[in-house]
Tab-separated table of C-alpha atoms and ligand atoms in Angstrom:
chain	number	residue	atom	x	y	z
A	260	MET	CA	0.029	-0.033	-0.035
A	261	ILE	CA	1.279	3.362	-0.858
A	262	THR	CA	2.295	5.197	2.234
A	263	VAL	CA	3.628	8.769	2.689
A	264	ARG	CA	4.192	11.123	5.389
A	265	PHE	CA	4.696	14.840	6.073
A	266	ALA	CA	7.328	15.297	8.746
A	267	PRO	CA	7.513	18.750	9.985
A	268	SER	CA	10.120	19.660	12.600
A	269	PRO	CA	8.022	21.862	15.016
A	270	THR	CA	10.255	24.781	15.246
A	271	GLY	CA	8.042	27.410	13.762
A	272	LEU	CA	4.529	27.954	11.992
A	273	LEU	CA	3.657	26.195	8.954
A	274	HIS	CA	4.380	28.466	5.898
A	275	VAL	CA	3.364	28.125	2.362
A	276	GLY	CA	6.579	26.228	1.520
A	277	ASN	CA	6.083	23.472	3.787
A	278	ALA	CA	2.333	23.627	3.356
A	279	ARG	CA	3.080	22.787	-0.339
A	280	ILE	CA	5.102	19.696	0.702
A	281	ALA	CA	2.178	18.498	3.032
A	282	LEU	CA	-0.377	19.123	0.209
A	283	ALA	CA	1.771	17.104	-2.216
A	284	ASN	CA	1.891	14.244	0.115
A	285	CYS	CA	-1.728	14.167	0.886
A	286	LEU	CA	-2.890	14.605	-2.652
A	287	PHE	CA	-0.513	11.853	-3.659
A	288	ALA	CA	-1.924	9.430	-0.981
A	289	ARG	CA	-5.537	10.201	-2.028
A	290	ARG	CA	-4.873	9.795	-5.698
A	291	HIS	CA	-3.537	6.424	-5.110
A	292	GLY	CA	-5.768	5.121	-2.395
A	293	GLY	CA	-2.667	5.211	-0.019
A	294	ARG	CA	-2.096	6.380	3.477
A	295	PHE	CA	-0.988	9.794	4.614
A	296	ILE	CA	0.867	10.116	7.972
A	297	LEU	CA	1.850	13.179	9.926
A	298	ARG	CA	4.952	12.756	11.807
A	299	ILE	CA	6.126	15.313	14.147
A	300	ASP	CA	10.071	15.430	14.062
A	301	ASP	CA	10.548	16.745	17.542
A	302	THR	CA	13.694	15.245	18.864
A	303	ASP	CA	15.608	18.274	19.099
A	304	PRO	CA	14.756	19.419	22.593
A	305	GLU	CA	16.027	22.866	22.331
A	306	ARG	CA	14.170	24.067	19.020
A	307	SER	CA	11.088	21.934	19.007
A	308	LYS	CA	7.874	23.518	20.749
A	309	ASP	CA	4.598	21.743	21.630
A	310	GLU	CA	2.803	25.075	20.492
A	311	TYR	CA	4.247	24.674	17.094
A	312	ALA	CA	3.252	21.019	16.793
A	313	GLU	CA	-0.315	21.972	17.702
A	314	ALA	CA	-0.289	25.024	15.402
A	315	ILE	CA	1.035	22.727	12.472
A	316	ALA	CA	-1.846	20.205	13.145
A	317	ARG	CA	-4.421	23.012	13.325
A	318	ASP	CA	-3.196	24.673	10.093
A	319	LEU	CA	-3.183	21.298	8.213
A	320	ARG	CA	-6.834	20.631	9.461
A	321	TRP	CA	-7.802	24.044	8.342
A	322	LEU	CA	-6.457	23.476	4.881
A	323	GLY	CA	-8.528	20.158	4.744
A	324	LEU	CA	-5.562	17.817	4.689
A	325	ALA	CA	-6.778	14.948	7.034
A	326	TRP	CA	-4.171	12.374	7.955
A	327	ASP	CA	-4.767	8.730	8.475
A	328	ASP	CA	-2.359	8.400	11.318
A	329	SER	CA	0.009	10.703	13.235
A	330	PHE	CA	2.988	10.393	15.844
A	331	ARG	CA	5.515	12.283	17.598
A	332	GLN	CA	9.241	11.167	17.439
A	333	ARG	CA	9.672	12.273	21.124
A	334	ASP	CA	7.605	9.355	22.099
A	335	ARG	CA	9.818	6.773	20.547
A	336	LEU	CA	13.232	7.812	21.884
A	337	ASP	CA	13.894	4.329	23.575
A	338	HIS	CA	13.161	2.678	20.399
A	339	TYR	CA	15.640	5.043	18.491
A	340	ALA	CA	18.209	4.238	21.104
A	341	SER	CA	17.806	0.426	20.479
A	342	VAL	CA	18.032	0.887	16.809
A	343	ALA	CA	21.122	3.052	17.187
A	344	GLU	CA	22.619	0.361	19.284
A	345	ARG	CA	22.536	-2.051	16.257
A	346	LEU	CA	24.522	0.629	14.159
A	347	LYS	CA	26.964	0.843	17.014
A	348	GLN	CA	27.453	-2.937	17.233
A	349	SER	CA	27.993	-2.977	13.468
A	350	GLY	CA	30.678	-0.246	13.711
A	351	ARG	CA	28.647	2.100	11.612
A	352	LEU	CA	28.107	4.551	14.450
A	353	TYR	CA	31.203	5.841	15.993
A	354	PRO	CA	31.825	7.945	19.076
A	355	CYS	CA	33.385	11.434	18.642
A	356	PHE	CA	34.732	13.953	21.057
A	357	GLU	CA	35.897	16.906	18.832
A	358	SER	CA	34.508	20.336	19.768
A	359	GLU	CA	33.249	22.849	17.290
A	360	GLU	CA	36.390	24.795	17.420
A	361	GLU	CA	38.630	21.863	16.730
A	362	LEU	CA	36.237	20.910	13.721
A	363	ARG	CA	36.496	24.392	12.495
A	364	ALA	CA	40.386	24.399	12.580
A	365	LYS	CA	40.270	21.048	10.774
A	366	ARG	CA	38.049	22.337	8.036
A	367	GLU	CA	40.265	25.380	7.541
A	368	GLN	CA	43.494	23.314	7.377
A	369	ARG	CA	41.733	21.068	4.665
A	370	LEU	CA	40.743	24.049	2.696
A	371	LYS	CA	44.311	25.586	2.812
A	372	ARG	CA	45.623	22.188	1.390
A	373	GLY	CA	43.098	22.286	-1.458
A	374	LEU	CA	41.030	19.615	-0.006
A	375	ALA	CA	37.103	19.428	0.412
A	376	PRO	CA	36.121	20.556	3.921
A	377	VAL	CA	34.566	17.053	4.899
A	378	TYR	CA	35.225	15.494	8.109
A	379	ASP	CA	38.442	13.480	8.219
A	380	ARG	CA	37.201	10.666	10.385
A	381	GLY	CA	39.842	11.318	12.923
A	382	MET	CA	37.794	9.692	15.592
A	383	LEU	CA	37.587	6.371	13.721
A	384	LYS	CA	41.113	5.951	15.069
A	385	LEU	CA	40.234	6.463	18.644
A	386	THR	CA	41.416	3.694	20.888
A	387	PRO	CA	39.295	2.281	23.766
A	388	GLU	CA	41.847	3.706	26.250
A	389	GLN	CA	41.577	7.105	24.544
A	390	ARG	CA	37.857	7.064	24.797
A	391	ALA	CA	37.752	5.975	28.436
A	392	GLN	CA	40.310	8.782	29.170
A	393	ALA	CA	37.973	11.407	27.436
A	394	GLU	CA	34.891	9.983	29.296
A	395	ALA	CA	36.875	9.966	32.323
A	396	ASN	CA	37.413	13.732	31.792
A	397	GLY	CA	33.722	14.254	31.815
A	398	LYS	CA	33.136	14.226	28.158
A	399	ARG	CA	30.161	12.437	26.537
A	400	PRO	CA	30.591	11.269	22.804
A	401	TYR	CA	28.358	12.257	20.069
A	402	TRP	CA	27.999	9.732	17.302
A	403	ARG	CA	28.704	9.863	13.565
A	404	PHE	CA	27.666	7.549	10.910
A	405	ARG	CA	30.394	6.113	8.845
A	406	LEU	CA	29.247	6.621	5.224
A	407	SER	CA	29.982	4.087	2.539
A	408	ASP	CA	32.361	5.221	-0.124
A	409	THR	CA	29.840	4.945	-2.914
A	410	VAL	CA	27.666	6.995	-4.971
A	411	MET	CA	24.067	6.796	-4.267
A	412	GLU	CA	21.647	7.100	-7.352
A	413	TRP	CA	17.955	7.347	-7.721
A	414	GLN	CA	15.314	8.167	-10.101
A	415	ASP	CA	13.602	11.091	-8.766
A	416	MET	CA	9.937	11.279	-9.526
A	417	VAL	CA	10.135	15.053	-9.975
A	418	LEU	CA	13.928	15.646	-10.685
A	419	GLY	CA	14.717	12.654	-12.929
A	420	ARG	CA	18.106	10.799	-12.380
A	421	ARG	CA	20.012	12.077	-9.383
A	422	GLN	CA	22.965	11.082	-7.469
A	423	VAL	CA	24.925	12.071	-4.385
A	424	LYS	CA	28.631	10.976	-4.082
A	425	LEU	CA	28.925	10.038	-0.566
A	426	GLY	CA	32.685	10.567	-0.432
A	427	THR	CA	31.971	14.448	-0.742
A	428	VAL	CA	29.657	14.434	2.319
A	429	SER	CA	31.046	14.513	6.008
A	430	ASP	CA	29.992	11.383	8.205
A	431	PRO	CA	26.819	12.839	9.567
A	432	VAL	CA	26.036	13.058	13.357
A	433	LEU	CA	23.147	10.963	14.224
A	434	ILE	CA	23.240	11.142	18.103
A	435	ARG	CA	23.995	14.394	20.066
A	436	GLY	CA	26.286	14.397	22.977
A	437	ASP	CA	23.111	14.674	25.279
A	438	GLY	CA	22.005	11.321	23.712
A	439	THR	CA	18.897	12.781	21.579
A	440	PRO	CA	18.923	11.485	18.019
A	441	LEU	CA	18.910	13.679	14.890
A	442	TYR	CA	16.095	13.645	12.387
A	443	THR	CA	18.483	12.275	9.724
A	444	PHE	CA	18.490	9.098	11.660
A	445	THR	CA	15.019	8.896	13.231
A	446	SER	CA	13.459	9.561	9.876
A	447	VAL	CA	14.996	6.626	8.374
A	448	ALA	CA	14.097	4.363	11.401
A	449	ASP	CA	10.337	5.584	11.118
A	450	ASP	CA	10.237	5.438	7.348
A	451	ILE	CA	11.239	1.723	7.578
A	452	GLU	CA	8.924	0.919	10.340
A	453	THR	CA	5.935	2.941	9.073
A	454	GLY	CA	6.167	1.206	5.638
A	455	ILE	CA	6.755	4.404	3.961
A	456	THR	CA	6.812	3.875	-0.042
A	457	HIS	CA	7.379	7.422	-1.266
A	458	VAL	CA	9.257	10.241	0.258
A	459	ILE	CA	8.008	13.532	-1.079
A	460	ARG	CA	9.867	16.548	0.191
A	461	GLY	CA	11.804	19.639	-0.677
A	462	GLU	CA	14.832	19.865	-2.988
A	463	ASP	CA	16.874	21.057	0.064
A	464	HIS	CA	16.992	17.368	1.110
A	465	ILE	CA	18.694	15.999	-1.763
A	466	THR	CA	22.026	15.425	0.020
A	467	ASN	CA	20.090	13.873	2.936
A	468	THR	CA	18.549	11.497	0.659
A	469	GLY	CA	21.965	10.151	-0.532
A	470	VAL	CA	23.043	9.877	3.247
A	471	GLN	CA	19.669	8.391	4.352
A	472	MET	CA	19.690	5.742	1.569
A	473	ASP	CA	23.000	4.535	2.965
A	474	ILE	CA	21.421	4.505	6.548
A	475	PHE	CA	18.468	2.585	5.179
A	476	ALA	CA	20.800	-0.102	3.824
A	477	ALA	CA	22.938	-0.081	7.050
A	478	LEU	CA	19.565	-1.032	8.899
A	479	GLY	CA	18.825	-3.895	6.632
A	480	ALA	CA	16.255	-2.151	4.467
A	481	ASP	CA	16.549	-1.798	0.704
A	482	PRO	CA	16.816	1.977	-0.172
A	483	ALA	CA	15.961	1.045	-3.889
A	484	ALA	CA	12.514	0.048	-2.685
A	485	LEU	CA	11.711	3.473	-1.702
A	486	ARG	CA	10.819	6.276	-4.333
A	487	PHE	CA	11.797	9.873	-3.810
A	488	ALA	CA	10.291	13.046	-5.132
A	489	HIS	CA	11.985	16.370	-4.427
A	490	LEU	CA	9.984	19.459	-5.041
A	491	PRO	CA	12.097	22.425	-6.273
A	492	LEU	CA	12.002	25.188	-3.680
A	493	LEU	CA	9.683	28.282	-3.979
A	494	THR	CA	11.159	31.530	-4.645
A	495	ASP	CA	9.456	35.018	-4.564
A	496	THR	CA	8.571	36.946	-7.655
A	497	ASP	CA	11.987	38.190	-8.292
A	498	GLY	CA	13.535	34.825	-7.987
A	499	GLY	CA	15.030	35.534	-4.595
A	500	LYS	CA	14.653	33.347	-1.571
A	501	LEU	CA	10.995	33.182	-0.068
A	502	SER	CA	12.348	32.909	3.371
A	503	LYS	CA	12.810	36.492	3.683
A	504	ARG	CA	9.130	37.029	3.666
A	505	ILE	CA	8.103	33.927	5.248
A	506	ASP	CA	6.468	35.524	8.371
A	507	SER	CA	3.697	37.043	6.229
A	508	LEU	CA	3.353	33.785	4.477
A	509	THR	CA	2.559	31.648	7.295
A	510	LEU	CA	-0.776	29.601	7.224
A	511	ARG	CA	-1.858	31.471	10.244
A	512	THR	CA	-1.566	34.919	8.820
A	513	LEU	CA	-3.339	33.819	5.737
A	514	ARG	CA	-6.024	32.492	7.844
A	515	HIS	CA	-6.270	35.607	9.858
A	516	ASP	CA	-6.312	37.614	6.816
A	517	GLY	CA	-9.253	35.685	5.428
A	518	VAL	CA	-7.726	33.751	2.590
A	519	GLU	CA	-9.652	30.834	1.783
A	520	PRO	CA	-8.185	27.439	2.264
A	521	SER	CA	-9.333	26.187	-1.090
A	522	ALA	CA	-7.622	29.092	-2.695
A	523	ILE	CA	-4.393	28.076	-0.959
A	524	THR	CA	-4.505	24.442	-1.815
A	525	ALA	CA	-5.557	25.103	-5.420
A	526	TYR	CA	-2.659	27.648	-5.877
A	527	LEU	CA	-0.048	25.456	-4.050
A	528	ALA	CA	-0.995	22.385	-5.981
A	529	SER	CA	-0.567	24.294	-9.375
A	530	LEU	CA	2.718	25.824	-8.391
A	531	GLY	CA	5.597	24.817	-10.775
A	532	THR	CA	2.974	23.283	-13.105
A	533	SER	CA	1.381	24.583	-16.154
A	534	ASP	CA	-1.915	23.225	-14.737
A	535	ASP	CA	-4.741	26.044	-14.079
A	536	PRO	CA	-5.337	26.344	-10.375
A	537	GLN	CA	-8.653	25.208	-9.454
A	538	ALA	CA	-10.326	25.663	-6.150
A	539	LEU	CA	-11.727	22.257	-5.562
A	540	PRO	CA	-12.163	19.920	-2.526
A	541	ILE	CA	-9.054	17.812	-1.740
A	542	ALA	CA	-10.581	14.615	-3.093
A	543	GLU	CA	-11.066	16.105	-6.557
A	544	LEU	CA	-7.725	18.143	-6.481
A	545	ALA	CA	-6.038	14.933	-5.933
A	546	THR	CA	-7.482	13.228	-9.097
A	547	ARG	CA	-5.758	15.945	-11.059
A	548	PHE	CA	-2.437	16.128	-9.078
A	549	ASP	CA	0.437	14.429	-10.955
A	550	LEU	CA	3.949	14.861	-9.592
A	551	THR	CA	5.280	14.419	-13.023
A	552	HIS	CA	3.815	17.738	-13.969
A	553	VAL	CA	5.880	19.573	-11.543
A	554	SER	CA	8.838	21.270	-13.354
A	555	HIS	CA	12.571	20.839	-12.391
A	556	SER	CA	13.106	24.596	-11.798
A	557	ALA	CA	12.287	26.659	-8.891
A	558	ALA	CA	8.512	27.777	-8.555
A	559	ARG	CA	7.624	31.370	-8.029
A	560	PHE	CA	5.247	32.141	-5.302
A	561	ASP	CA	3.221	35.218	-6.191
A	562	ILE	CA	0.852	36.453	-3.566
A	563	SER	CA	-1.075	38.588	-5.986
A	564	GLN	CA	-1.897	35.283	-7.962
A	565	LEU	CA	-3.071	33.659	-4.562
A	566	LEU	CA	-5.063	36.723	-3.949
A	567	ALA	CA	-6.631	36.690	-7.446
A	568	LEU	CA	-7.644	33.305	-6.933
A	569	ASN	CA	-8.979	34.041	-3.468
A	570	ARG	CA	-11.200	36.809	-4.945
A	571	ARG	CA	-12.479	34.362	-7.586
A	572	VAL	CA	-13.245	31.738	-4.613
A	573	LEU	CA	-14.850	34.450	-2.398
A	574	HIS	CA	-17.050	35.914	-5.158
A	575	GLY	CA	-18.637	32.506	-5.495
A	576	LEU	CA	-19.126	31.464	-1.937
A	577	ALA	CA	-22.640	31.163	-0.526
A	578	PHE	CA	-23.617	32.804	2.796
A	579	ALA	CA	-23.780	29.517	4.560
A	580	ALA	CA	-20.122	29.002	3.795
A	581	VAL	CA	-18.958	32.049	5.528
A	582	ALA	CA	-21.806	33.038	7.903
A	583	ASP	CA	-19.722	32.131	11.003
A	584	ARG	CA	-16.818	34.167	10.035
A	585	LEU	CA	-18.741	37.437	9.223
A	586	PRO	CA	-19.290	40.128	11.639
A	587	GLN	CA	-22.052	39.510	14.316
A	588	GLY	CA	-25.462	40.308	12.712
A	589	ALA	CA	-24.321	40.318	9.006
A	590	THR	CA	-27.066	39.000	6.832
A	591	GLU	CA	-27.152	37.176	3.471
A	592	ALA	CA	-28.179	40.345	1.660
A	593	PHE	CA	-25.239	41.916	3.021
A	594	TRP	CA	-22.938	39.083	2.061
A	595	LEU	CA	-24.446	39.012	-1.450
A	596	ALA	CA	-23.995	42.656	-1.795
A	597	VAL	CA	-20.197	42.840	-0.853
A	598	ARG	CA	-18.661	39.378	-1.685
A	599	GLY	CA	-17.917	40.663	-5.322
A	600	ASN	CA	-15.730	43.494	-3.780
A	601	LEU	CA	-13.648	41.496	-1.556
A	602	ASP	CA	-9.913	40.377	-1.986
A	603	LEU	CA	-9.854	38.973	1.540
A	604	LEU	CA	-12.769	37.782	3.934
A	605	SER	CA	-11.487	40.233	6.580
A	606	GLU	CA	-12.546	43.087	4.507
A	607	ALA	CA	-16.137	42.417	4.888
A	608	ARG	CA	-15.782	43.805	8.257
A	609	GLY	CA	-15.140	47.251	6.830
A	610	TRP	CA	-18.356	46.975	4.790
A	611	TRP	CA	-20.326	45.851	7.673
A	612	ASP	CA	-19.238	49.090	9.528
A	613	VAL	CA	-20.515	50.882	6.432
A	614	VAL	CA	-23.859	49.158	6.554
A	615	ALA	CA	-24.432	48.828	10.237
A	616	GLY	CA	-21.963	50.931	12.080
A	617	THR	CA	-20.439	54.376	12.119
A	618	ILE	CA	-18.414	55.788	9.522
A	619	VAL	CA	-17.142	59.355	8.920
A	620	PRO	CA	-17.849	60.717	5.492
A	621	PRO	CA	-15.055	63.277	4.222
A	622	PRO	CA	-15.947	66.813	4.391
A	623	MET	CA	-17.623	67.819	0.970
A	624	GLU	CA	-18.076	71.702	1.144
A	625	GLY	CA	-18.382	71.967	-2.426
A	626	GLU	CA	-21.372	69.581	-2.475
A	627	ARG	CA	-23.576	71.211	0.249
A	628	ASP	CA	-26.500	72.112	-1.789
A	629	PHE	CA	-26.462	68.868	-3.852
A	630	LEU	CA	-26.307	66.845	-0.391
A	631	ARG	CA	-29.031	68.897	0.984
A	632	GLN	CA	-31.136	68.203	-1.985
A	633	ALA	CA	-30.357	64.437	-1.655
A	634	VAL	CA	-31.670	64.604	1.827
A	635	ALA	CA	-34.886	66.328	0.786
A	636	THR	CA	-35.415	63.597	-2.116
A	637	LEU	CA	-34.505	60.524	0.066
A	638	PRO	CA	-37.701	58.443	-0.177
A	639	SER	CA	-39.536	57.763	3.162
A	640	GLU	CA	-39.648	54.210	4.510
A	641	PRO	CA	-40.507	51.277	3.956
A	642	TRP	CA	-37.825	50.768	1.359
A	643	ASN	CA	-37.515	48.064	-1.150
A	644	GLY	CA	-34.846	47.086	-3.750
A	645	GLU	CA	-36.094	49.863	-5.896
A	646	VAL	CA	-35.209	52.738	-3.512
A	647	TRP	CA	-31.794	53.676	-5.232
A	648	ARG	CA	-33.510	54.030	-8.472
A	649	VAL	CA	-36.460	55.893	-7.288
A	650	TRP	CA	-34.087	58.317	-5.276
A	651	THR	CA	-31.496	58.857	-7.926
A	652	ASP	CA	-34.216	59.520	-10.426
A	653	ALA	CA	-35.833	62.173	-8.363
A	654	LEU	CA	-32.332	63.584	-7.586
A	655	LYS	CA	-31.502	63.768	-11.354
A	656	GLN	CA	-34.907	65.576	-11.922
A	657	ALA	CA	-34.170	68.060	-9.138
A	658	THR	CA	-30.561	68.855	-9.969
A	659	GLY	CA	-30.074	68.145	-13.537
A	660	ARG	CA	-27.041	66.034	-12.542
A	661	LYS	CA	-26.190	62.657	-14.067
A	662	GLY	CA	-23.396	60.025	-14.123
A	663	ARG	CA	-20.517	60.396	-11.886
A	664	ALA	CA	-21.395	63.882	-10.744
A	665	LEU	CA	-24.625	62.561	-9.367
A	666	PHE	CA	-23.448	59.257	-8.045
A	667	MET	CA	-19.876	59.952	-6.611
A	668	PRO	CA	-20.894	62.517	-3.869
A	669	LEU	CA	-23.502	60.062	-2.665
A	670	ARG	CA	-21.090	57.174	-2.642
A	671	LEU	CA	-18.763	59.380	-0.832
A	672	ALA	CA	-21.191	60.570	1.737
A	673	LEU	CA	-22.878	57.111	2.353
A	674	THR	CA	-19.984	54.965	2.583
A	675	GLY	CA	-16.868	57.199	3.028
A	676	GLU	CA	-15.232	55.379	0.154
A	677	ASP	CA	-14.898	56.199	-3.484
A	678	HIS	CA	-15.388	52.663	-4.649
A	679	GLY	CA	-17.337	49.570	-3.545
A	680	PRO	CA	-20.261	47.450	-3.797
A	681	GLU	CA	-23.460	48.563	-5.710
A	682	LEU	CA	-25.206	51.409	-3.938
A	683	ARG	CA	-28.344	49.851	-5.194
A	684	GLU	CA	-27.798	47.053	-2.938
A	685	LEU	CA	-26.065	48.885	-0.064
A	686	LEU	CA	-28.519	51.640	0.492
A	687	PRO	CA	-31.435	49.335	1.581
A	688	LEU	CA	-28.969	47.751	4.048
A	689	ILE	CA	-27.692	51.179	5.431
A	690	GLY	CA	-31.351	52.273	5.968
A	691	ARG	CA	-32.850	55.677	5.905
A	692	ALA	CA	-31.814	56.870	9.366
A	693	ARG	CA	-28.133	56.370	8.897
A	694	ALA	CA	-28.226	57.496	5.264
A	695	GLU	CA	-29.770	60.769	6.222
A	696	GLN	CA	-27.477	61.232	9.207
A	697	ARG	CA	-24.427	60.613	6.946
A	698	LEU	CA	-25.705	63.046	4.141
A	699	HIS	CA	-26.112	65.710	6.890
A	700	LEU	CA	-22.677	65.100	8.303
A	701	ALA	CA	-20.984	65.298	4.813
A	702	ALA	CA	-22.880	68.538	3.906
A	703	ASN	CA	-21.802	70.344	7.199
B	887	LIG	N1	11.875	17.051	9.800
B	887	LIG	C1	12.378	17.152	8.448
B	887	LIG	C2	12.230	18.625	7.899
B	887	LIG	O1	11.103	19.227	8.315
B	887	LIG	C3	11.744	16.200	7.554
B	887	LIG	C4	12.115	16.138	6.198
B	887	LIG	C5	11.590	14.968	5.511
B	887	LIG	O2	10.372	15.014	4.955
B	887	LIG	O3	12.132	13.785	5.579
B	887	LIG	O4	12.819	19.106	7.230
């Protein structure tokens, strides 16, 4: 059975870059009738935070990405320790004592001699006596994995043929001095045990893939049985790193701004492909999603395209789909009047103030007489859907004005804005008392 996982490290909020990876995994699983696992990679005690793990789960749920199973690596530390023990027994994990400064000095030396700055495996020569001595001095070892001297190759589902020459990579540290395991290792242990068939992640993990294939083999699994798909990274519209603006591109911010989850999933699923983004439920999006459509080159994330898509989605949403996110008291008539003018749902609040709250119209000295006539011709209640036409016909008669000269002062006085939803629809919602008061205010 096809099984994939999204494996965030809970060191920050979910942003569009990692949401895209989560989405790709979920869509792939749904398309192939497989399983989608949420795994929280929280073995780094300093950087991992429970709040982030909870926030990530919440954001994924909000996006509509439901997982079939979920677990946290922190709950499996004993297990990782026993798997690591096997690697120690087979001599693939070896203890190291060098400090950061020593390693830095070694790197500089190698660079001076024209050698690649990879770890020189000095600690492989450590004798049991030397190790005992170091430990007697109060040092605790951290553990490196001895990489094979080989080239790891795979057929990437997105990037095509790829390889990593392990000879150019330093033996990775898999266990820290405090005994906590690093994700490079725990990820492999879990991928084997949870029966992961496809690893779909960002292109920044290419080197990890070469290293992890070697760890797979060292643990007795067949790395060739696993398929990899690396999605090229997202850039901003200038081709620069998206990470500079990542704070404004967290799912939390987008949610608070009122961006619709279906606009986000549609946009993220289409990134890097020539497919048209379509705001569809996840199940339907999944039937169209094809990793082989994703281009090899970096994909540009353009917030204005996301907002344009969001606008299209909002304009088609029924009242029932938004009612609980609209300001208290907002009616269906209000929603139908304003939805065509929104980029973001949060802007509905401003229009609700126009309709039901207080706004301050700009001073309009030059329009005093006109506005007074507007008050005088304002029909008496009850009003119906025709009130705008009846009123402006009367005002046209009385003043000889038409077009913009007729409508713009009314719009400014009634809404405080020079653009917005149709006044034909807004006026009945604003009601006579408010309309009259605003016209008076603007005229004085
Ligand atoms: N925790 C790793 C990360 O967030 C997981 C990468 C992977 O999918 O293997 O980068």
